PDB file of C-alpha atoms in Angstrom:
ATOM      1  CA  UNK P  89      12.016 -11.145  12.677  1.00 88.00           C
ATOM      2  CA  UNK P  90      11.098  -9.349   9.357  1.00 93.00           C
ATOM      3  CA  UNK P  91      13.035  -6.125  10.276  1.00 94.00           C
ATOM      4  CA  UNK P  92      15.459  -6.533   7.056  1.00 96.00           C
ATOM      5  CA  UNK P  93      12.654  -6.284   4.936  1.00 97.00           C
ATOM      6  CA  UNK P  94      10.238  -3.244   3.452  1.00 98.00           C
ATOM      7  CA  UNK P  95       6.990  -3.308   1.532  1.00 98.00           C
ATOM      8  CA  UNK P  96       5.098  -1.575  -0.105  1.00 98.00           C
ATOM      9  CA  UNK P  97       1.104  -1.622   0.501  1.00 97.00           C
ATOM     10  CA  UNK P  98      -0.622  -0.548  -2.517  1.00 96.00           C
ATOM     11  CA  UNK P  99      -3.438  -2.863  -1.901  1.00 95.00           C
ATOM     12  CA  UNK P 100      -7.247  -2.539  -0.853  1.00 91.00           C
ATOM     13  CA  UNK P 101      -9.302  -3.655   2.226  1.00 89.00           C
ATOM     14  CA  UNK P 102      -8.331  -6.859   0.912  1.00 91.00           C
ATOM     15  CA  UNK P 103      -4.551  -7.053   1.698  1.00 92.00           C
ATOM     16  CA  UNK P 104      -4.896  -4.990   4.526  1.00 91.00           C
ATOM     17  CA  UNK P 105      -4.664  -7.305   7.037  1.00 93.00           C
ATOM     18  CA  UNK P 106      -1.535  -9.023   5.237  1.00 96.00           C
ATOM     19  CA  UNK P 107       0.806  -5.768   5.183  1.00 95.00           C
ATOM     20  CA  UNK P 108      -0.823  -5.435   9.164  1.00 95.00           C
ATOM     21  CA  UNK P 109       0.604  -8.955  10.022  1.00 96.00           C
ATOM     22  CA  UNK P 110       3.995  -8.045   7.974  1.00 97.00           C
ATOM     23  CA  UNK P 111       4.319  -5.168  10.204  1.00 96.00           C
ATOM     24  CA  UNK P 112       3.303  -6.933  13.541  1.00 95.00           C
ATOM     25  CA  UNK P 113       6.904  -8.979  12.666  1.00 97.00           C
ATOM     26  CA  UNK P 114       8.847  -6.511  11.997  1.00 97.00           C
ATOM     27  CA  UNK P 115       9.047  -5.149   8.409  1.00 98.00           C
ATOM     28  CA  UNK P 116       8.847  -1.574   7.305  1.00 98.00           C
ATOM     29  CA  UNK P 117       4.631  -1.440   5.632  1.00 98.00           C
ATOM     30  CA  UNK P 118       4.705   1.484   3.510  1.00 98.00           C
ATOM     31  CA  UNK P 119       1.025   2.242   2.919  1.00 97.00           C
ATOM     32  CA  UNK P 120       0.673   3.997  -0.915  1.00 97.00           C
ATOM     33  CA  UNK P 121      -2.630   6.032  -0.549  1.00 95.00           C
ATOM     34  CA  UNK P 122      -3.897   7.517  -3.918  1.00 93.00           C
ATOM     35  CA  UNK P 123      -4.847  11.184  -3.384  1.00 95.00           C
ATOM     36  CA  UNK P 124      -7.869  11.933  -1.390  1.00 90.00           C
ATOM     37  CA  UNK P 125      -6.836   8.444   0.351  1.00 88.00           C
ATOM     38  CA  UNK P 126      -7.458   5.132   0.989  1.00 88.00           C
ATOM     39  CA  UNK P 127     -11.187   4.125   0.844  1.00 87.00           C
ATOM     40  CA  UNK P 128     -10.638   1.993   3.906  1.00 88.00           C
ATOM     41  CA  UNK P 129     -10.702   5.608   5.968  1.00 87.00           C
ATOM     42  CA  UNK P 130     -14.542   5.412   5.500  1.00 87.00           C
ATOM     43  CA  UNK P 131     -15.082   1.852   6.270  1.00 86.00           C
ATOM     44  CA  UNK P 132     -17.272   1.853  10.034  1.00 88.00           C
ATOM     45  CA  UNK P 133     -17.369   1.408  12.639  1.00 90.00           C
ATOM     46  CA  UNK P 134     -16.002   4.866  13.804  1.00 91.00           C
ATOM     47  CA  UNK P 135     -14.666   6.349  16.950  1.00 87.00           C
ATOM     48  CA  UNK P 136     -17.130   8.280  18.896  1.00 85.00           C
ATOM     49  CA  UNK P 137     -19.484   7.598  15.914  1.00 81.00           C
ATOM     50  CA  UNK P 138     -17.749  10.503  14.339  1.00 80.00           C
ATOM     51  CA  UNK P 139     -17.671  10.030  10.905  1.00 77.00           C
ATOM     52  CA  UNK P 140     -14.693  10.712   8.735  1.00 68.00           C
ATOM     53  CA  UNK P 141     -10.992   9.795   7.736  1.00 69.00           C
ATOM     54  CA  UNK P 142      -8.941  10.258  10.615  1.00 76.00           C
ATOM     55  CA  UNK P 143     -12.058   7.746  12.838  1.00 82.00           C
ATOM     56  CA  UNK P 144     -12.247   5.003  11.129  1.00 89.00           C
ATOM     57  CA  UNK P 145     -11.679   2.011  13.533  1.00 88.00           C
ATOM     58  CA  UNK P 146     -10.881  -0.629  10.352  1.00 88.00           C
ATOM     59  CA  UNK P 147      -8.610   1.644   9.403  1.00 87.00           C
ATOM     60  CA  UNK P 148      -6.529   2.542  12.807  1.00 88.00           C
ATOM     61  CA  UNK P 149      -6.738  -0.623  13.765  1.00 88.00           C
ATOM     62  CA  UNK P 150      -5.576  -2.759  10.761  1.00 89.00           C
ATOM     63  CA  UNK P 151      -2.591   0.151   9.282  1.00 90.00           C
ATOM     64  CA  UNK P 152      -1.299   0.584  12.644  1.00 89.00           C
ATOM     65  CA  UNK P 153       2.290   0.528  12.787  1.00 92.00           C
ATOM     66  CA  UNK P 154       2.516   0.906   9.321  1.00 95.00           C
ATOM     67  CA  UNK P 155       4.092   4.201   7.448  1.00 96.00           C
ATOM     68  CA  UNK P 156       1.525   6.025   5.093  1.00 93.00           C
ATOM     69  CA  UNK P 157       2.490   8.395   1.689  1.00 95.00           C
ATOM     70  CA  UNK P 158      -0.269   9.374  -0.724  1.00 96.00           C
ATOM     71  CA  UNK P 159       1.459   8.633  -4.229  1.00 97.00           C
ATOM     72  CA  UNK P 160      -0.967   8.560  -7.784  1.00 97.00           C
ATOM     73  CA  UNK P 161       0.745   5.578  -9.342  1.00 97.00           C
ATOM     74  CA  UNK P 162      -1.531   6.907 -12.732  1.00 96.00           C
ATOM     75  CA  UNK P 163       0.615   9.584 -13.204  1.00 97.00           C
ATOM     76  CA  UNK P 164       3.901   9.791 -14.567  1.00 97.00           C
ATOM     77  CA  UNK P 165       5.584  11.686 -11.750  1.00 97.00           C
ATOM     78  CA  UNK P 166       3.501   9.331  -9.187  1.00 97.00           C
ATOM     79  CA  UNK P 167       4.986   6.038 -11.501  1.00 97.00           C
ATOM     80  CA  UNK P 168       8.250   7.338 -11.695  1.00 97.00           C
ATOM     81  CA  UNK P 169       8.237   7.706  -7.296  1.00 97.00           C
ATOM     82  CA  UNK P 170       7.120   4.240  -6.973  1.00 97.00           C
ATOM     83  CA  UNK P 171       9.537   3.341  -9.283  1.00 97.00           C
ATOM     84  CA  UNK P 172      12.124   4.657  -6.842  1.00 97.00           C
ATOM     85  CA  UNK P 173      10.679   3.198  -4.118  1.00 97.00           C
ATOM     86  CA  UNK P 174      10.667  -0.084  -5.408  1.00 96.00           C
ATOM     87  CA  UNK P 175      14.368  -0.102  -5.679  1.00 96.00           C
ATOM     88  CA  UNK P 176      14.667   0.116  -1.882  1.00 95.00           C
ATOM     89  CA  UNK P 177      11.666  -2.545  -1.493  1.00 97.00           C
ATOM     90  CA  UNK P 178      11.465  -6.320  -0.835  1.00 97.00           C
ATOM     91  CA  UNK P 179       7.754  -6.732  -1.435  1.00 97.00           C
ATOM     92  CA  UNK P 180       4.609  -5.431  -3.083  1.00 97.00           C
ATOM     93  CA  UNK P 181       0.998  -6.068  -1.805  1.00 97.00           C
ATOM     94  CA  UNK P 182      -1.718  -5.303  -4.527  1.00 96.00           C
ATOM     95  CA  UNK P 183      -5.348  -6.242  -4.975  1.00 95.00           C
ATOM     96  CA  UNK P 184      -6.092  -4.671  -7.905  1.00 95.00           C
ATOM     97  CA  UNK P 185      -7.687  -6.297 -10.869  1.00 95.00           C
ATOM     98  CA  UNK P 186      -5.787  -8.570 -13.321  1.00 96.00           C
ATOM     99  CA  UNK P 187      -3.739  -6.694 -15.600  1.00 96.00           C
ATOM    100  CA  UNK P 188      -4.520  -3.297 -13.875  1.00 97.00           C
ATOM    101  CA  UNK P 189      -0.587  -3.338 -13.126  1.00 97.00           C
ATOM    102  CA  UNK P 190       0.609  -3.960 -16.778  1.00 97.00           C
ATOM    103  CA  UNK P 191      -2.187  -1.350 -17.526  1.00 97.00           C
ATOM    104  CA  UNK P 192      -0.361   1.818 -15.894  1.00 97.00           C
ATOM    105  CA  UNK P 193       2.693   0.625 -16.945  1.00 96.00           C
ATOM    106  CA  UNK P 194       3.780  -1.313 -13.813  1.00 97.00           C
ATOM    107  CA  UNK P 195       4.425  -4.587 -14.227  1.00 96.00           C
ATOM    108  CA  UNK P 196       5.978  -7.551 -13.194  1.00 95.00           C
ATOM    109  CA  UNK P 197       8.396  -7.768 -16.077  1.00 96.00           C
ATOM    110  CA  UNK P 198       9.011  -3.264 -15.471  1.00 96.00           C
ATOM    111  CA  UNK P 199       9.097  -3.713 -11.793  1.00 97.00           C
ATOM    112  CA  UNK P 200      11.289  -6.985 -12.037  1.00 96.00           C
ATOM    113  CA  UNK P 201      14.159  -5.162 -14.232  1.00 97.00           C
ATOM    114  CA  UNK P 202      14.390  -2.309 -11.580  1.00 97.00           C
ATOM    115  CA  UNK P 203      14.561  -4.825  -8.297  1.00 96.00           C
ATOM    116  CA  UNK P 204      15.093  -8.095  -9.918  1.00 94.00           C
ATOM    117  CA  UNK P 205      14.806  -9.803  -6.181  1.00 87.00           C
TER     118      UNK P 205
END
């Protein structure tokens, strides 16, 4: 249903489960990881109660089907990738704090000018 359609996960624990549902109908998730990765790779319970990134059963359960790329959007080179990939993108899913966005130099109004739909 949403196959026309990519986005682009940037979000937390707490839009997880919407870029999980987004991919359950069809759209390409593109999960943005800053380096080191996501924090929601230590989140329990884990498999085997093995501790660690590649266990975590929050995480392989709610970024299945999704596509992963560890980008630092604090960085110029990492701003200018995103940049690029937001010209191939339909929608963003953040959770940071208010203003964090406009902060790194990612904002609506930046974002808007390079994919104004």
């Amino acid at each position: 249903m949403l196959s026309p359609y990519q986005v682009l996960d940037i979000s937390d624990y707490k839009g997880t489960v919407c870029g999980q549902i987004l991919a359950w109908l069809g759209a390409t998730v593109i999960k943005i990881e800053k380096p080191g990765g996501s924090a929601e790779r230590e989140i329990g319970p884990f498999c085997n109660d093995t501790e660690g990134s590649e266990s975590s059963l929050f995480w392989l359960s709610f970024n299945r089907g999704k596509k992963s790329v560890t980008l630092d959007i604090t960085s110029d080179e990492g701003r200018e990738i995103f940049k690029k990939l937001i010209k191939e993108s339909d929608i963003i899913i953040e959770s940071f704090a208010p203003g964090y966005m406009e902060r790194i130099g990612l904002s609506y109004e930046v974002l808007s000018k390079i994919n104004p739909g």
